[in-house]
PDB file of C-alpha atoms in Angstrom:
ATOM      1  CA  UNK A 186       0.000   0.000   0.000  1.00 67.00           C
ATOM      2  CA  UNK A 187       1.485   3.400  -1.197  1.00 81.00           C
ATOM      3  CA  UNK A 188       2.409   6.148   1.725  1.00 92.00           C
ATOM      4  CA  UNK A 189       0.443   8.924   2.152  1.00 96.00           C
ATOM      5  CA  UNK A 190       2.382  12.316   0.602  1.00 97.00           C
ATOM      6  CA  UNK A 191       2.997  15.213   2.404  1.00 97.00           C
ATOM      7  CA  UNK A 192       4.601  18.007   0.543  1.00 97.00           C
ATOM      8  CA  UNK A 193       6.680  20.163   3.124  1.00 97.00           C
ATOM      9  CA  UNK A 194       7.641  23.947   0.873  1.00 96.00           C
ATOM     10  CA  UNK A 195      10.297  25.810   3.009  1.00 91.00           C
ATOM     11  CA  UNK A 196      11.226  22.942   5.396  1.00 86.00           C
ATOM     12  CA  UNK A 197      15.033  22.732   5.713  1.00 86.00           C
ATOM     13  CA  UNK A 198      15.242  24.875   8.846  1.00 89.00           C
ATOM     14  CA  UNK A 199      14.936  23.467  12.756  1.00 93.00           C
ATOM     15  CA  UNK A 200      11.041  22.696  12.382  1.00 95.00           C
ATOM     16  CA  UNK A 201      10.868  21.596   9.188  1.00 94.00           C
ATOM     17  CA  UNK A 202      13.518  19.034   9.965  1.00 94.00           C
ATOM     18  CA  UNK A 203      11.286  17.717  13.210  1.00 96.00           C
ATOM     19  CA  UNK A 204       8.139  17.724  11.144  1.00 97.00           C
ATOM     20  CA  UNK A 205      10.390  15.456   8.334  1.00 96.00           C
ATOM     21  CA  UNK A 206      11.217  12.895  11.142  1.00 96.00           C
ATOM     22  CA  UNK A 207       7.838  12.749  13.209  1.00 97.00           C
ATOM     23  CA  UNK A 208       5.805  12.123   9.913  1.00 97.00           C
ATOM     24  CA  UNK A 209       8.346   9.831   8.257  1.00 96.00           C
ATOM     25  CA  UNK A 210       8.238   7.447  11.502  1.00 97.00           C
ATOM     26  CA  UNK A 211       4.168   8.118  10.747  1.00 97.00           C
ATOM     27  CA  UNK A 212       4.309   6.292   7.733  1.00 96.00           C
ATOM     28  CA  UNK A 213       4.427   9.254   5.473  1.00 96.00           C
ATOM     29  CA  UNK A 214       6.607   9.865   2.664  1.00 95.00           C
ATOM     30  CA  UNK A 215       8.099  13.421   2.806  1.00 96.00           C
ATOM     31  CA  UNK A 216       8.771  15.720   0.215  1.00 95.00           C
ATOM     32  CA  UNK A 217      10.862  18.813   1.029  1.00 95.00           C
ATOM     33  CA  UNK A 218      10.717  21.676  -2.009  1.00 96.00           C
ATOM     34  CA  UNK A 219      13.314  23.456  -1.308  1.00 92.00           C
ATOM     35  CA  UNK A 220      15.534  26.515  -2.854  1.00 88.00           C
ATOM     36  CA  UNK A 221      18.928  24.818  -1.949  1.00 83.00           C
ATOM     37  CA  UNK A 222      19.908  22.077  -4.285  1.00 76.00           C
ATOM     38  CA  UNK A 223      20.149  19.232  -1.720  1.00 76.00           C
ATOM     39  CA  UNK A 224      19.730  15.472  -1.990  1.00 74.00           C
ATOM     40  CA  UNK A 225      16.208  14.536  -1.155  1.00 77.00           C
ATOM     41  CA  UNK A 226      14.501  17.864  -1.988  1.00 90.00           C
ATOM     42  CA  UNK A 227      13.003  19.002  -4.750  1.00 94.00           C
ATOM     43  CA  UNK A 228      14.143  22.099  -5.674  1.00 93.00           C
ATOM     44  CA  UNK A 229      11.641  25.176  -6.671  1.00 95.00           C
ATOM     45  CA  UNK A 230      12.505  29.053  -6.188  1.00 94.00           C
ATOM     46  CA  UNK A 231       9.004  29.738  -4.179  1.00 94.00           C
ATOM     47  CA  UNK A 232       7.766  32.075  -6.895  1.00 95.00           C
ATOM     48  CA  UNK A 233       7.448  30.436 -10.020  1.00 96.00           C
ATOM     49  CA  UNK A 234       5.986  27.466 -11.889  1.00 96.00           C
ATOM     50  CA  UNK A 235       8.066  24.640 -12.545  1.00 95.00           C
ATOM     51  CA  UNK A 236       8.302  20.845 -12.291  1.00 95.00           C
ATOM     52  CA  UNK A 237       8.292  20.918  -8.525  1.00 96.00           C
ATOM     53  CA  UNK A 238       4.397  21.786  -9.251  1.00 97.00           C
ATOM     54  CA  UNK A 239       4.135  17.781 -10.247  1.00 96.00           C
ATOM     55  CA  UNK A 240       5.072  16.446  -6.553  1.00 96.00           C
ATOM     56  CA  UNK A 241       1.430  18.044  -5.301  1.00 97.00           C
ATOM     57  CA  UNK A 242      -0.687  15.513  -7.487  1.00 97.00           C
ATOM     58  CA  UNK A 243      -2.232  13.389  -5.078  1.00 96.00           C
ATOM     59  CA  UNK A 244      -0.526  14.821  -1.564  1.00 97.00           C
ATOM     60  CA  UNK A 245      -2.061  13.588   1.088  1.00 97.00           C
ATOM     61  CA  UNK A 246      -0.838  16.723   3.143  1.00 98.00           C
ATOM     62  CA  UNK A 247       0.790  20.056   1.576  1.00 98.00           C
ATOM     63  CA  UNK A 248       2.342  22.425   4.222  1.00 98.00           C
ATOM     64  CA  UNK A 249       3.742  25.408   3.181  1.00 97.00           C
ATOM     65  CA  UNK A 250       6.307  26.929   5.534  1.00 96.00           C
ATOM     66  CA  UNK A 251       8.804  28.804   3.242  1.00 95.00           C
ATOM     67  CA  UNK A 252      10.110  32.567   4.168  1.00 94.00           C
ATOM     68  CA  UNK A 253      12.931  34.165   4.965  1.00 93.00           C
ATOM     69  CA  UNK A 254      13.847  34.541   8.456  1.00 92.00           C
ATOM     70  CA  UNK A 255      12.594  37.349  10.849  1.00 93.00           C
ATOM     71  CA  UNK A 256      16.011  37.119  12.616  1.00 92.00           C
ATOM     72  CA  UNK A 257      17.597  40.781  10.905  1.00 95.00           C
ATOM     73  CA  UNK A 258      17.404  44.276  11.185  1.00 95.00           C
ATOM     74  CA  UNK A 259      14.531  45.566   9.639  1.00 96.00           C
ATOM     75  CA  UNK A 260      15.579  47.514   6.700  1.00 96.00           C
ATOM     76  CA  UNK A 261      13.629  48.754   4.053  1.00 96.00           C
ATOM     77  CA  UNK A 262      15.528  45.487   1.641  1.00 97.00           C
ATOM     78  CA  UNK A 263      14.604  43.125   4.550  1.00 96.00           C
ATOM     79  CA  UNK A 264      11.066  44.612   4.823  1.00 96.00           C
ATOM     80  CA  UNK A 265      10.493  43.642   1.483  1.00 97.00           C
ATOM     81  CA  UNK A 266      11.979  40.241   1.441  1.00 96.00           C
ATOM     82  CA  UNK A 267      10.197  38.878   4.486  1.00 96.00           C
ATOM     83  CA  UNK A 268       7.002  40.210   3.312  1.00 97.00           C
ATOM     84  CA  UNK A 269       7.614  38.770  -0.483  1.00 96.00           C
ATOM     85  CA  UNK A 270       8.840  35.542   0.183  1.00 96.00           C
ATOM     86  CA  UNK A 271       5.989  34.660   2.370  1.00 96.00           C
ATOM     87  CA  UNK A 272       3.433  36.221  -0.438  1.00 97.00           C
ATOM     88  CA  UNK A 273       4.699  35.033  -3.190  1.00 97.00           C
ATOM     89  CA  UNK A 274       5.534  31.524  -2.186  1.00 97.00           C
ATOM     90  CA  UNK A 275       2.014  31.004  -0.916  1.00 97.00           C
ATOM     91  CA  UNK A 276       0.626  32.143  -3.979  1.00 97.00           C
ATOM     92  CA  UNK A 277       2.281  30.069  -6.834  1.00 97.00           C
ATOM     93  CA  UNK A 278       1.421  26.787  -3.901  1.00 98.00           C
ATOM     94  CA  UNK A 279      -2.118  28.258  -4.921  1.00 97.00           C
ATOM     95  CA  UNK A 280      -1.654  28.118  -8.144  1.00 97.00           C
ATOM     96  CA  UNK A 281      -0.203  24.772  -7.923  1.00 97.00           C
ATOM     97  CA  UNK A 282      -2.906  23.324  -6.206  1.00 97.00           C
ATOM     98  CA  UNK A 283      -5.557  24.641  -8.122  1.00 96.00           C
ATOM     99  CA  UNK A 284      -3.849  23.378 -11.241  1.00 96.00           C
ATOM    100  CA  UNK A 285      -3.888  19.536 -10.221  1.00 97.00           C
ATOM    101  CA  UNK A 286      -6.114  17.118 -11.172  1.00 96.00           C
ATOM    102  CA  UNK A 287      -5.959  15.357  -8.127  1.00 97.00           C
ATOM    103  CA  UNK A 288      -4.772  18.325  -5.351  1.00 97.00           C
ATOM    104  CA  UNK A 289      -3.904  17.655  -1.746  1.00 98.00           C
ATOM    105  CA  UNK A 290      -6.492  16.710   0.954  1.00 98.00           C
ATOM    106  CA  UNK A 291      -5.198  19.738   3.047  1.00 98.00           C
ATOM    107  CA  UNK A 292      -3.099  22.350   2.717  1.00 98.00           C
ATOM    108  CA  UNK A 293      -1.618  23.411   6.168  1.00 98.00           C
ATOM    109  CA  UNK A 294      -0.207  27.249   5.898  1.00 98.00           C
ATOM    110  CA  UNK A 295       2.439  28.642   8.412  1.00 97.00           C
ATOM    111  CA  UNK A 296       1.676  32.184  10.179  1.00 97.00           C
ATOM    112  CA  UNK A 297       2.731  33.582  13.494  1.00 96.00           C
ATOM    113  CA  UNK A 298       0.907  33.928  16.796  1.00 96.00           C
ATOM    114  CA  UNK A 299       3.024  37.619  16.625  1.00 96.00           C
ATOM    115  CA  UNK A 300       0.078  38.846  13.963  1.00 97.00           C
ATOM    116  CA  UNK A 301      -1.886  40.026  17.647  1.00 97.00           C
ATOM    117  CA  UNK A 302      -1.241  43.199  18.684  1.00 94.00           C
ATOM    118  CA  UNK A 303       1.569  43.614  21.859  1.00 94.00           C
ATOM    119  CA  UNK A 304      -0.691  42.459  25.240  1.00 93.00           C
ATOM    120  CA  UNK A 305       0.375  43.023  28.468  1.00 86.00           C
ATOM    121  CA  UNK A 306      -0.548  43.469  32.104  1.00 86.00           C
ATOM    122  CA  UNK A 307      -3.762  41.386  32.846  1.00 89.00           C
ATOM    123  CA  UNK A 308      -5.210  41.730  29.256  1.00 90.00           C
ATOM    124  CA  UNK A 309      -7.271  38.805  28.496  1.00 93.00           C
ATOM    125  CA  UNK A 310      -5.083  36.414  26.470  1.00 95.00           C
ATOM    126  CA  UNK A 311      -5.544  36.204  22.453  1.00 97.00           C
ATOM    127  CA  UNK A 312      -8.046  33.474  21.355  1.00 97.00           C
ATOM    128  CA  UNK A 313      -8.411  32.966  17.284  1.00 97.00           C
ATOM    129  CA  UNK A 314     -12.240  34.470  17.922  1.00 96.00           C
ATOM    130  CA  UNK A 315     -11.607  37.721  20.330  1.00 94.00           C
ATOM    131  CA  UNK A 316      -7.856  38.211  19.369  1.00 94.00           C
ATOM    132  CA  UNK A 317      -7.051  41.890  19.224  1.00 94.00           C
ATOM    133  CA  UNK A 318      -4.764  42.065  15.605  1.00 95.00           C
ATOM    134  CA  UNK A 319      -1.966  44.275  15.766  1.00 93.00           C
ATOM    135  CA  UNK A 320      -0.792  46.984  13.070  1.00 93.00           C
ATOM    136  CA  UNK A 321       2.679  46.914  13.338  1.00 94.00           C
ATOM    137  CA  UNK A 322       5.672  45.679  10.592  1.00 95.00           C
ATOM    138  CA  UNK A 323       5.321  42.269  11.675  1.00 95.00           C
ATOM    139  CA  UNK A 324       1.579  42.109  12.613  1.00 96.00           C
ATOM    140  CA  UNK A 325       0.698  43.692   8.742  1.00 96.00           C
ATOM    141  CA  UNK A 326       2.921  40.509   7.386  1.00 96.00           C
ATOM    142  CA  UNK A 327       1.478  38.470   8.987  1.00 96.00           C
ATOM    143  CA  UNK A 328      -1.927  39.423   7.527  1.00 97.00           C
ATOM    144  CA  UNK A 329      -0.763  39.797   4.002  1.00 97.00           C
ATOM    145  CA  UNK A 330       0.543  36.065   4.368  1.00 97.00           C
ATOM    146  CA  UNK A 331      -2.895  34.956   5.452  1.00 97.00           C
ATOM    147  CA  UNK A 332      -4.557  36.939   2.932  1.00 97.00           C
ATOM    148  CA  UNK A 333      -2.828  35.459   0.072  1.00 97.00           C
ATOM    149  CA  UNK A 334      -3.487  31.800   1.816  1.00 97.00           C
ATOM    150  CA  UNK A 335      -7.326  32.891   1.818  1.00 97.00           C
ATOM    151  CA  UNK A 336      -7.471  34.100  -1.660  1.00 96.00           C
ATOM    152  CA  UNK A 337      -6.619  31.172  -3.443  1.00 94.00           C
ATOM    153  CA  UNK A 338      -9.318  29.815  -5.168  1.00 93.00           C
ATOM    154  CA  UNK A 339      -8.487  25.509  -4.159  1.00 93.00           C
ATOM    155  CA  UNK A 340     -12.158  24.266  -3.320  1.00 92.00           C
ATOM    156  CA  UNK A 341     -11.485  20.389  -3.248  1.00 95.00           C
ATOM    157  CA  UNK A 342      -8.605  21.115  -0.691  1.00 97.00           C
ATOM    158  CA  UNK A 343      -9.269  21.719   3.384  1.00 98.00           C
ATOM    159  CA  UNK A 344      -7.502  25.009   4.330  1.00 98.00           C
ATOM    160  CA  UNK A 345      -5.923  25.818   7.575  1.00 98.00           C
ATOM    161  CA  UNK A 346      -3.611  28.241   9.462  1.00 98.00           C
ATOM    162  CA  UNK A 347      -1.904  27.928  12.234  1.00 98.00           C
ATOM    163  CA  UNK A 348      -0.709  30.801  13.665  1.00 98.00           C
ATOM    164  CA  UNK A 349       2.270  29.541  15.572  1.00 97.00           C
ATOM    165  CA  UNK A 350       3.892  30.730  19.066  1.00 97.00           C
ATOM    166  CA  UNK A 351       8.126  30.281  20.031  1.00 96.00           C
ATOM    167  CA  UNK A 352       8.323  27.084  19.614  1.00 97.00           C
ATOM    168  CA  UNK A 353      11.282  25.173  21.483  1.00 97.00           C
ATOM    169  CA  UNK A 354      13.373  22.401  21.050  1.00 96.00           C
ATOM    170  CA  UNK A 355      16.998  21.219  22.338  1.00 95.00           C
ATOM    171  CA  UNK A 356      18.481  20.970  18.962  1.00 92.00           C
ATOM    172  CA  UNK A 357      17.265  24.164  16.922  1.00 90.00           C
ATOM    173  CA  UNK A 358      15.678  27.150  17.518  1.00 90.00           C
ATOM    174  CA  UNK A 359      15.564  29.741  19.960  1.00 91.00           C
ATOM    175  CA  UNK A 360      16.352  27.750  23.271  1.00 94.00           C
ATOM    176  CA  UNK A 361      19.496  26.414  22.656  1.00 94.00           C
ATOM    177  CA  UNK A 362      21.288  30.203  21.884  1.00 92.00           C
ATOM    178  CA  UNK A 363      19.224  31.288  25.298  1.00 93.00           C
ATOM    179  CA  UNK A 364      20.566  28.239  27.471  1.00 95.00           C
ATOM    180  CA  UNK A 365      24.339  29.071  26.603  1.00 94.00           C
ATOM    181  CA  UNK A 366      23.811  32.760  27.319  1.00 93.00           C
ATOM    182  CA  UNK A 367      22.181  31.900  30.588  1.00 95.00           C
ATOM    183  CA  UNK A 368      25.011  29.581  31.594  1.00 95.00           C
ATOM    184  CA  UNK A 369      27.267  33.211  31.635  1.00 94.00           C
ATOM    185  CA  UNK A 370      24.648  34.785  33.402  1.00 95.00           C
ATOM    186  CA  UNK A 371      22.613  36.163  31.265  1.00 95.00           C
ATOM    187  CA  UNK A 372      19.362  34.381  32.662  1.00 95.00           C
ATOM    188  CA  UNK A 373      17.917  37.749  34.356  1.00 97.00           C
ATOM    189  CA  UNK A 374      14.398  39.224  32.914  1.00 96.00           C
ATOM    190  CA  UNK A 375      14.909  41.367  29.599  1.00 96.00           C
ATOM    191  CA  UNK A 376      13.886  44.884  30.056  1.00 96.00           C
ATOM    192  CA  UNK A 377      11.005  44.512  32.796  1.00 96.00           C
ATOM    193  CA  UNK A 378      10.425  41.156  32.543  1.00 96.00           C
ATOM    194  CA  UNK A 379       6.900  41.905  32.117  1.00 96.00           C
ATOM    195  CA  UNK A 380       6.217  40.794  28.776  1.00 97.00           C
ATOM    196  CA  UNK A 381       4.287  37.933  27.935  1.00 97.00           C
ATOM    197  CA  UNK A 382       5.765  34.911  26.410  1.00 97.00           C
ATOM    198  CA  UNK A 383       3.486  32.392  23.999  1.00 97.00           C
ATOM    199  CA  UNK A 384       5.411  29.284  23.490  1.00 97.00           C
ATOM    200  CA  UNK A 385       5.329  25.564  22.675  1.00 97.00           C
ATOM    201  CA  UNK A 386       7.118  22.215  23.234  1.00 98.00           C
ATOM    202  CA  UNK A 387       8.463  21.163  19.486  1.00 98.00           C
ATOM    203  CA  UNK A 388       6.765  17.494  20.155  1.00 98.00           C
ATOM    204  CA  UNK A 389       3.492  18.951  20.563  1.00 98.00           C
ATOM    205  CA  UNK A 390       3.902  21.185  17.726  1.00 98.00           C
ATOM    206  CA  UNK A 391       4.419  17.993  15.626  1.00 98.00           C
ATOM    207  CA  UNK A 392       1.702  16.645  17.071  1.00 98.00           C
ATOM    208  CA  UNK A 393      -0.719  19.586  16.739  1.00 98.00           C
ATOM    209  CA  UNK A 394      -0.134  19.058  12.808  1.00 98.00           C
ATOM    210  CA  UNK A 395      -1.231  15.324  13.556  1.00 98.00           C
ATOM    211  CA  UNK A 396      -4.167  16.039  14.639  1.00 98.00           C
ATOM    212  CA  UNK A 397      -5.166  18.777  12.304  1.00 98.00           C
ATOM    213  CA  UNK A 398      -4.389  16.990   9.488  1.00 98.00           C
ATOM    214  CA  UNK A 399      -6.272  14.090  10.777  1.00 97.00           C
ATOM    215  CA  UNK A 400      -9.294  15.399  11.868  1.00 97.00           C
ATOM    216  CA  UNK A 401     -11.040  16.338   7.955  1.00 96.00           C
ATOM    217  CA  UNK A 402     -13.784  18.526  10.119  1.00 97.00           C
ATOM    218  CA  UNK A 403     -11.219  21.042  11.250  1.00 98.00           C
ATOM    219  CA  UNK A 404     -10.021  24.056   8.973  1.00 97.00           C
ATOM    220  CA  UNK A 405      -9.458  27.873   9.827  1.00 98.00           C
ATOM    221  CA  UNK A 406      -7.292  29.563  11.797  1.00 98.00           C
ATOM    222  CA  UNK A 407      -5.785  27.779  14.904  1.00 98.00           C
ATOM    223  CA  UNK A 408      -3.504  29.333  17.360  1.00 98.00           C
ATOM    224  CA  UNK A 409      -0.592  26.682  18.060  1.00 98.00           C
ATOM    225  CA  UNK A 410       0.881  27.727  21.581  1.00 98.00           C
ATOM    226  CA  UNK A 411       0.714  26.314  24.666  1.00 98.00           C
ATOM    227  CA  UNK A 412      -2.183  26.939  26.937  1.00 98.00           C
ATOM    228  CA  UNK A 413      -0.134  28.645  29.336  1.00 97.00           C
ATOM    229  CA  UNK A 414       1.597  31.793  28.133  1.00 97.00           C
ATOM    230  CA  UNK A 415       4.280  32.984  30.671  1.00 97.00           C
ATOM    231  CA  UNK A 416       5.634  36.290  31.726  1.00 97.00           C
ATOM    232  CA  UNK A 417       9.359  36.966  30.475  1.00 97.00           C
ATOM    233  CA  UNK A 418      10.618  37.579  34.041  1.00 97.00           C
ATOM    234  CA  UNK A 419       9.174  34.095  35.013  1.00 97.00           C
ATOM    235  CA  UNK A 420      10.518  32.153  31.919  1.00 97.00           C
ATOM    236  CA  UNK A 421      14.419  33.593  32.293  1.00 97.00           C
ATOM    237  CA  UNK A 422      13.605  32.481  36.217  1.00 97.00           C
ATOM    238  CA  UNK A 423      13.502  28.711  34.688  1.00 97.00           C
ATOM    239  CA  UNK A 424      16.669  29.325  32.952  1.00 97.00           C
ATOM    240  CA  UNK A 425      18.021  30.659  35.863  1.00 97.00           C
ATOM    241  CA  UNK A 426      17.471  27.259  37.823  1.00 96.00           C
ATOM    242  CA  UNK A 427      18.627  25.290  36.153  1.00 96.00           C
ATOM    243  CA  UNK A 428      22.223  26.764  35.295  1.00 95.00           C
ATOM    244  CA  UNK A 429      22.459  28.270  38.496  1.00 95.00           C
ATOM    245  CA  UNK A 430      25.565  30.931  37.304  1.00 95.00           C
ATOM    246  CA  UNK A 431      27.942  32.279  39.358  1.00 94.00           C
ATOM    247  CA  UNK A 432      26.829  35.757  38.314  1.00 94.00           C
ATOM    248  CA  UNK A 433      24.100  37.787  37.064  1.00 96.00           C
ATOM    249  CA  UNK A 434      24.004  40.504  33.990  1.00 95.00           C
ATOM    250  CA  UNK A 435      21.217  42.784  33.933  1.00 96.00           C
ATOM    251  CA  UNK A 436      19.691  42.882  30.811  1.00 96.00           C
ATOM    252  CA  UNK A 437      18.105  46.460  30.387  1.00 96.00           C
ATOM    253  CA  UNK A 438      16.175  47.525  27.246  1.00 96.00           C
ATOM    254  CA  UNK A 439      19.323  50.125  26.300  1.00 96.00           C
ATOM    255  CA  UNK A 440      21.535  46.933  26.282  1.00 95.00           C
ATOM    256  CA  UNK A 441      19.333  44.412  24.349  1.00 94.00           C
ATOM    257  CA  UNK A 442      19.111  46.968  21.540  1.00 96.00           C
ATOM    258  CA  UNK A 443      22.555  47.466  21.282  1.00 95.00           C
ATOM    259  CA  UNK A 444      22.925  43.767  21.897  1.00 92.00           C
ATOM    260  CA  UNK A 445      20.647  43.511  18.925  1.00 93.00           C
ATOM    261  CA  UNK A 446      22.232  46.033  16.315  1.00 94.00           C
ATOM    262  CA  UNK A 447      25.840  44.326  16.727  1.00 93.00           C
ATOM    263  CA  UNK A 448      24.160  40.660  16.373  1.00 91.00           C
ATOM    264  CA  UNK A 449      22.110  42.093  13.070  1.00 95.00           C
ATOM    265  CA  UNK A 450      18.424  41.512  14.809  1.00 94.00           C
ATOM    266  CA  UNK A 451      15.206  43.434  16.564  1.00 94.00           C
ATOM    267  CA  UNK A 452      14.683  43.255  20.068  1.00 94.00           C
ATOM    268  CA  UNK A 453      10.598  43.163  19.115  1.00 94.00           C
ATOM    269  CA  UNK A 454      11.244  39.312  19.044  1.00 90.00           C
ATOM    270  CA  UNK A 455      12.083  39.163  22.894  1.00 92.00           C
ATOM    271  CA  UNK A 456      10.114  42.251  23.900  1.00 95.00           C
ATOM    272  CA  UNK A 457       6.854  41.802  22.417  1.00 95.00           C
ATOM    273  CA  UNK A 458       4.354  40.789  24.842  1.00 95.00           C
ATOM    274  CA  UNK A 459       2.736  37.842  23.122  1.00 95.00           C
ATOM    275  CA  UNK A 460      -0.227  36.417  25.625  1.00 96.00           C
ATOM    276  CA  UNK A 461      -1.774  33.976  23.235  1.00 97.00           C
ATOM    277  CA  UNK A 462      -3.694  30.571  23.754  1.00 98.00           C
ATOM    278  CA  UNK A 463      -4.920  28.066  21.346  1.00 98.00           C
ATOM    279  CA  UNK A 464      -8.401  27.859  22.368  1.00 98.00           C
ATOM    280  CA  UNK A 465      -9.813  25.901  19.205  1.00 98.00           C
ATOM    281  CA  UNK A 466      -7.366  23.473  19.249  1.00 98.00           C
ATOM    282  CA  UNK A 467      -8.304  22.503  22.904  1.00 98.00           C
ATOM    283  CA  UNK A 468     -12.475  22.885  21.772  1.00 98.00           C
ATOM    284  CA  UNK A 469     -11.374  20.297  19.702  1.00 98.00           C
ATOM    285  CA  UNK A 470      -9.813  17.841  21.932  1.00 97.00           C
ATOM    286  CA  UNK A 471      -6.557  18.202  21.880  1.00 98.00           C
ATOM    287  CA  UNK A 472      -4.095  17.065  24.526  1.00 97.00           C
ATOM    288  CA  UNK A 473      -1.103  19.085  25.012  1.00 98.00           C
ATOM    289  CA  UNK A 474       2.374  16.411  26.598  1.00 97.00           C
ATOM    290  CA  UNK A 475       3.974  19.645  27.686  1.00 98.00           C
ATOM    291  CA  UNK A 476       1.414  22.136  29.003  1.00 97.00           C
ATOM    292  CA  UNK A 477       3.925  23.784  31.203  1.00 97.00           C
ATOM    293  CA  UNK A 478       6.721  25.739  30.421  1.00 97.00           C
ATOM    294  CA  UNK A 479       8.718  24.092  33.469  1.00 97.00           C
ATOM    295  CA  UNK A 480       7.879  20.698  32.030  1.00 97.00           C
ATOM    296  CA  UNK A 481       9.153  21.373  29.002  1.00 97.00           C
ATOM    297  CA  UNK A 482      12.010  23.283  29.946  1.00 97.00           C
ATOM    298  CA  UNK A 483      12.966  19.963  31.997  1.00 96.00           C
ATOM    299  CA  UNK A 484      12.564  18.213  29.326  1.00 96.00           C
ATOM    300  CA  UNK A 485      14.276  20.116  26.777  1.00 97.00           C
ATOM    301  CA  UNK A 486      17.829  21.678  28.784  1.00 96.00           C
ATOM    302  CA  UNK A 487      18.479  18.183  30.071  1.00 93.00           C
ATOM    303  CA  UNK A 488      19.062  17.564  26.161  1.00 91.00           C
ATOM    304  CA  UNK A 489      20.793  21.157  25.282  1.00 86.00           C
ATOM    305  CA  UNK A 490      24.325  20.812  24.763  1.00 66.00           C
TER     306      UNK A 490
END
């Protein structure tokens, strides 16, 4: 009996590598379109037509989750490239898909849980029905990518979006850059501390795709986060705990941004207050492993190097 298909666009980072391995020991047979010329991929340029367009025919699962990183200054080139590469890759998938014969079953496309607007204090937390949508650089891409997603005309394919928090693993990401830096002390609250942090174990992000994908009654927007968003002060506390350093560097909103101009980034992705929880995904019966943040951080900086 053949393998089901799933059609990964923009996979070769951290979670596109995780979501390779979980679905492959699934049963599934994974193809990664990719821009680098690779063994096992099949190479497209996310704007254009081309033979790549083939590999969609009868995909059990597409899921698109090409752009180019957020991690840069924002300058008026970068602007344009995260904004375009998200756009433009989504829409030639569209046109893809609405050119098969046979198109996938579903069509899973990335966005970011940073589309609501900065939350903080004791502001209700953003649900996918009452979430307050921000206006900002990275809020308005955000929107543009899911517009594009929504415009495509692909009627015999379930559409969803997930609208995904920090998610964290011990061998990519975010974490394992914030674990060595909190070894030297640098596991103190940035800026206030008070901002919220939305966030997610990488296992249950895998299997948050399971179950979306195989649950044909579900499509729309989902938040994918954990249920319990934590303030900055509190998470750094965990890191703090566990490393237990000798000494502690304050980490004041004057010295992140220059901390963030010499390493080429914004400090908006450690000082926005994301408070975020994935409300339809629990309405719908999903069971997070790692609903804490100390659970997961347990599990996860046990396996940091």
């Amino acid at each position: 009996m053949a393998r089901p298909k799933m059609i990964l666009a923009g996979g070769s980072g951290f979670l596109g590598r995780r979501l390779t391995r979980h679905f492959t020991q699934l049963g599934y047979h994974v193809v990664l379109l990719s821009r680098r010329n690779t063994p096992n991929t099949v190479q497209w340029d996310g704007r254009t037509l081309g033979p790549w367009a083939a590999e969609l025919e009868g995909a059990a699962v597409l899921l698109n989750m090409a752009g180019r990183s957020v991690d840069c200054r924002y300058t008026a080139r970068n602007r344009a490239a995260i904004t375009q590469s998200r756009i433009k890759s989504t829409r030639v998938l569209g046109e893809a898909v609405a050119a098969c014969q046979n198109p996938p079953a579903v069509w899973i496309n990335s966005s970011t849980a940073t589309i609501y607007e900065d939350t903080t204090g004791d502001a209700p937390a953003n649900t996918e029905a009452t979430g307050r949508i921000g206006r900002n650089f990275s809020e308005m891409v955000a929107q543009q990518w899911e517009a594009m997603f929504w415009l495509m005309p692909t009627p015999s394919t379930r559409r969803i979006v997930v609208r995904t928090a920090i998610v964290l693993g011990a061998d990519g990401g975010a974490l394992p850059v914030m674990a060595q830096l909190a070894k030297f002390g640098l596991s103190t609250p940035q800026s206030t501390g008070q901002q919220w942090v939305s966030w997610l174990h990488v296992q249950d992000f895998c299997r948050a795709v399971e179950f979306l994908i195989g649950r044909p009654v579900l499509e729309g927007t989902f938040n994918v986060c954990s249920p319990h968003p934590i303030l900055n002060q509190e998470f750094t506390s965990l890191l703090d705990t566990h490393y237990r350093p000798k000494w502690h560097i304050p980490q004041p909103k004057w010295l992140l941004e220059v901390g963030a101009f010499l390493l080429g980034t914004e400090t908006e992705l450690v000082l926005k207050s994301r408070k975020v929880v994935p409300r339809r995904l629990q309405d719908a019966g999903f069971q997070f492993r790692y609903p804490t943040c100390a659970g997961a951080l347990a599990d996860l900086l046990a396996q940091v190097a």
